[in-house]
Short mmCIF file of C-alpha atoms in Angstrom, two decimals:
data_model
loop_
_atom_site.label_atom_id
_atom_site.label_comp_id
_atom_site.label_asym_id
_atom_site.label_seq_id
_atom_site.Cartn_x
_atom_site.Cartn_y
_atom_site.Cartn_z
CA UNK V 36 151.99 77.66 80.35
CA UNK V 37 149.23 80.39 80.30
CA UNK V 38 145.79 80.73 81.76
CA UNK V 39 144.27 83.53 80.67
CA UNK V 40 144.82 85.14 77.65
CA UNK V 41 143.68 88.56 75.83
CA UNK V 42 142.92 89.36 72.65
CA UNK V 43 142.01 92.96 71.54
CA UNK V 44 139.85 93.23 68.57
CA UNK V 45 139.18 96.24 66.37
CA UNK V 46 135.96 95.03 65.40
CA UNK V 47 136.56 97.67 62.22
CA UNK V 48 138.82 95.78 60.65
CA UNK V 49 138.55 92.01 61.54
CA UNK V 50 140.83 91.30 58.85
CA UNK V 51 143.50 92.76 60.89
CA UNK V 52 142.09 90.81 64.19
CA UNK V 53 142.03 87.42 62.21
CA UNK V 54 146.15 86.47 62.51
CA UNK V 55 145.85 87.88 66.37
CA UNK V 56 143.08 85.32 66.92
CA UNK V 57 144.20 82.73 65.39
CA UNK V 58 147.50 82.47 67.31
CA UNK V 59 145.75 83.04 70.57
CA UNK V 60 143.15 79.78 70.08
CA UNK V 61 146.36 77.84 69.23
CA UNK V 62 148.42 79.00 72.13
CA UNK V 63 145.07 78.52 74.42
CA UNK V 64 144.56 74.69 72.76
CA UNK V 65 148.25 73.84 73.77
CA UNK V 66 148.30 75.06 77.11
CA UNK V 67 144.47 75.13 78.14
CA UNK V 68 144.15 78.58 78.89
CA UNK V 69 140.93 80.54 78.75
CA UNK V 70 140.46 83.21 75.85
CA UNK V 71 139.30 86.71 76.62
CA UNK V 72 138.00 88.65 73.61
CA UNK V 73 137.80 92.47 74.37
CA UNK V 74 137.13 95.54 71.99
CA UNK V 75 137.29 99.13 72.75
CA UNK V 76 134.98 102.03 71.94
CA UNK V 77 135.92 105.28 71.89
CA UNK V 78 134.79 107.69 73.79
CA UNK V 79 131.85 110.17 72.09
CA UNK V 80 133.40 113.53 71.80
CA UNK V 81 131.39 116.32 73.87
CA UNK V 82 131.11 118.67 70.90
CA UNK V 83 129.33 115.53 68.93
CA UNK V 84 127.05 114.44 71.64
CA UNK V 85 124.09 116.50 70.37
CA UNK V 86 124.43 115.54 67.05
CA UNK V 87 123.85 111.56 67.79
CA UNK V 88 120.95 109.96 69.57
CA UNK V 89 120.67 109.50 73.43
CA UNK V 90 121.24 105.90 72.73
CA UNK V 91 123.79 106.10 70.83
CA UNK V 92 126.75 104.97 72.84
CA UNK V 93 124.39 101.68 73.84
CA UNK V 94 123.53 101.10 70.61
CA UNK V 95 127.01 100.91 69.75
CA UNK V 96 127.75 98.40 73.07
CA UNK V 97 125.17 96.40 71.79
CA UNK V 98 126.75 96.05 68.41
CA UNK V 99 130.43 95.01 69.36
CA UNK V 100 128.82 92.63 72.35
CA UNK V 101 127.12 91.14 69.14
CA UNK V 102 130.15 90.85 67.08
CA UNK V 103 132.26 89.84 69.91
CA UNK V 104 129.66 86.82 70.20
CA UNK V 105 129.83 85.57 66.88
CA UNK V 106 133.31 85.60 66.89
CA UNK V 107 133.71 83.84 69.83
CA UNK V 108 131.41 81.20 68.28
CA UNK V 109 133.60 80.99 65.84
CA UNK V 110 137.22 80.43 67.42
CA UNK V 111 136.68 76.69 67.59
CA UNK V 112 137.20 76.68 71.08
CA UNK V 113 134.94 75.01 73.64
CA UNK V 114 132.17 77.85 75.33
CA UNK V 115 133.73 77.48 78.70
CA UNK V 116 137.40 78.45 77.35
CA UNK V 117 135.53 81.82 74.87
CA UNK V 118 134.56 84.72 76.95
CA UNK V 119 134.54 88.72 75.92
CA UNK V 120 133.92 92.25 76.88
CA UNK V 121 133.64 95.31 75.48
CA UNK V 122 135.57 98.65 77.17
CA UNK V 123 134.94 102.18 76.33
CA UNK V 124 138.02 104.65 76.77
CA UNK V 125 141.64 105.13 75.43
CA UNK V 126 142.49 101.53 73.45
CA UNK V 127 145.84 100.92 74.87
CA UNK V 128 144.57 102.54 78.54
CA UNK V 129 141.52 99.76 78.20
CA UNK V 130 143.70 96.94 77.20
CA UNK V 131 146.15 97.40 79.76
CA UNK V 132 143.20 97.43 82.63
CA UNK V 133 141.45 94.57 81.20
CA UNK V 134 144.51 93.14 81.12
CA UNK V 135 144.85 93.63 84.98
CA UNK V 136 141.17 92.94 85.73
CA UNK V 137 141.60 89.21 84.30
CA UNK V 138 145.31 89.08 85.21
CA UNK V 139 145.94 87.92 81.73
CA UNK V 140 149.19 86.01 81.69
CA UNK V 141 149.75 87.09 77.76
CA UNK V 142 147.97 89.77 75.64
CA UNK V 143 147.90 88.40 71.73
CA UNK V 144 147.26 91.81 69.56
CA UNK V 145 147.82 92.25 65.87
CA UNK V 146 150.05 95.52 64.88
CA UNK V 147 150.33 96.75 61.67
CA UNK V 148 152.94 98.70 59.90
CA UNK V 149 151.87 102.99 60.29
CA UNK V 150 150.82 104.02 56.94
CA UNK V 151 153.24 106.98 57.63
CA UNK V 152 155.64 105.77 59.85
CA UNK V 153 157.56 108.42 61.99
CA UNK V 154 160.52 107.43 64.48
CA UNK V 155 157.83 106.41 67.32
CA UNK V 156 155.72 104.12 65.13
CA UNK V 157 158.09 102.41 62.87
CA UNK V 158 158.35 98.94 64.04
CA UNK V 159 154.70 98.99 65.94
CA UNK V 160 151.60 100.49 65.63
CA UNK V 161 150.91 103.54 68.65
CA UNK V 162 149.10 101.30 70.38
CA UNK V 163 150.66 98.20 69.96
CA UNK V 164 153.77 99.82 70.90
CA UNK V 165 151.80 101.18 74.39
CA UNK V 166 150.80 97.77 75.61
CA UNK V 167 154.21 96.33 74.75
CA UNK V 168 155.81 98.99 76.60
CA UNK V 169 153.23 99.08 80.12
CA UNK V 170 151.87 95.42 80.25
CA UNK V 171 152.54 93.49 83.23
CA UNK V 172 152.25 90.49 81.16
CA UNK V 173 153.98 89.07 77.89
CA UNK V 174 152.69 90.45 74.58
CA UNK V 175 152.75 88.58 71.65
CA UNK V 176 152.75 91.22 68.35
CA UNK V 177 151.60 89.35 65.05
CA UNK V 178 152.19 91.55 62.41
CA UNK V 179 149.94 91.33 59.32
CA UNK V 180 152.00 90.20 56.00
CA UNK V 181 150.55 93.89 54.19
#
């Protein structure tokens, strides 16, 4: 049914990532599709950039590759099936091209309910509601129980 699929990962709070991926290995195990792990870093603010070390934005590539690794270790899928990148940029803007770089046939993200919700952010997290809204491909939501 699919072939490639995408998962975004906040790698700041895995316990929000952990529903996401665990639909996404069992959609990939039923259909034999490939799993694509990808976080996204934000962009260092000018104003900030002398206040952190020249290495900073590697050091924090190097980080999320690592995290992204052990987590891929950890799906229970085969090595083959597990692969993952990390993006730097706008989250939704990064998903949405990695998306299109892979031509995912389904994006898997988890969404969580807006601590203050407002009219644009009731039923889906900003950028939840962004991918939803531009993919090219079917999103699955899974909201988390909180």
């Amino acid at each position: 049914m699919y072939k490639q699929i995408l998962v975004p990962i906040d790698l700041s709070d895995l316990e929000l990532a952990k529903p996401a991926i665990a639909t996404a290995v069992s959609m990939a195990r039923q259909s034999n599709s490939t799993l694509r792990l990808v976080n996204v870093l934000p962009l260092t603010p000018v104003m900030l950039a002398e206040y952190v070390p020249p290495d900073f934005e590697a050091q924090q590539r190097k980080a999320a590759e690592d995290a992204l690794a052990i987590i891929s270790k950890e799906v229970g899928l085969e090595a083959s099936r597990v692969s993952a990148t990390v993006r730097q940029g706008g989250v939704h803007q990064e998903i949405l091209e990695e998306a299109k770089a892979i031509h995912a046939d389904l994006i898997v993200m988890s969404s969580h309910r807006p601590q203050k919700p407002g009219l644009r952010t009731y039923f889906l997290g900003s950028n939840a509601g962004h991918v939803v809204r531009y993919a090219k491909c079917s999103v699955l939501v899974v909201r988390n129980p909180v």
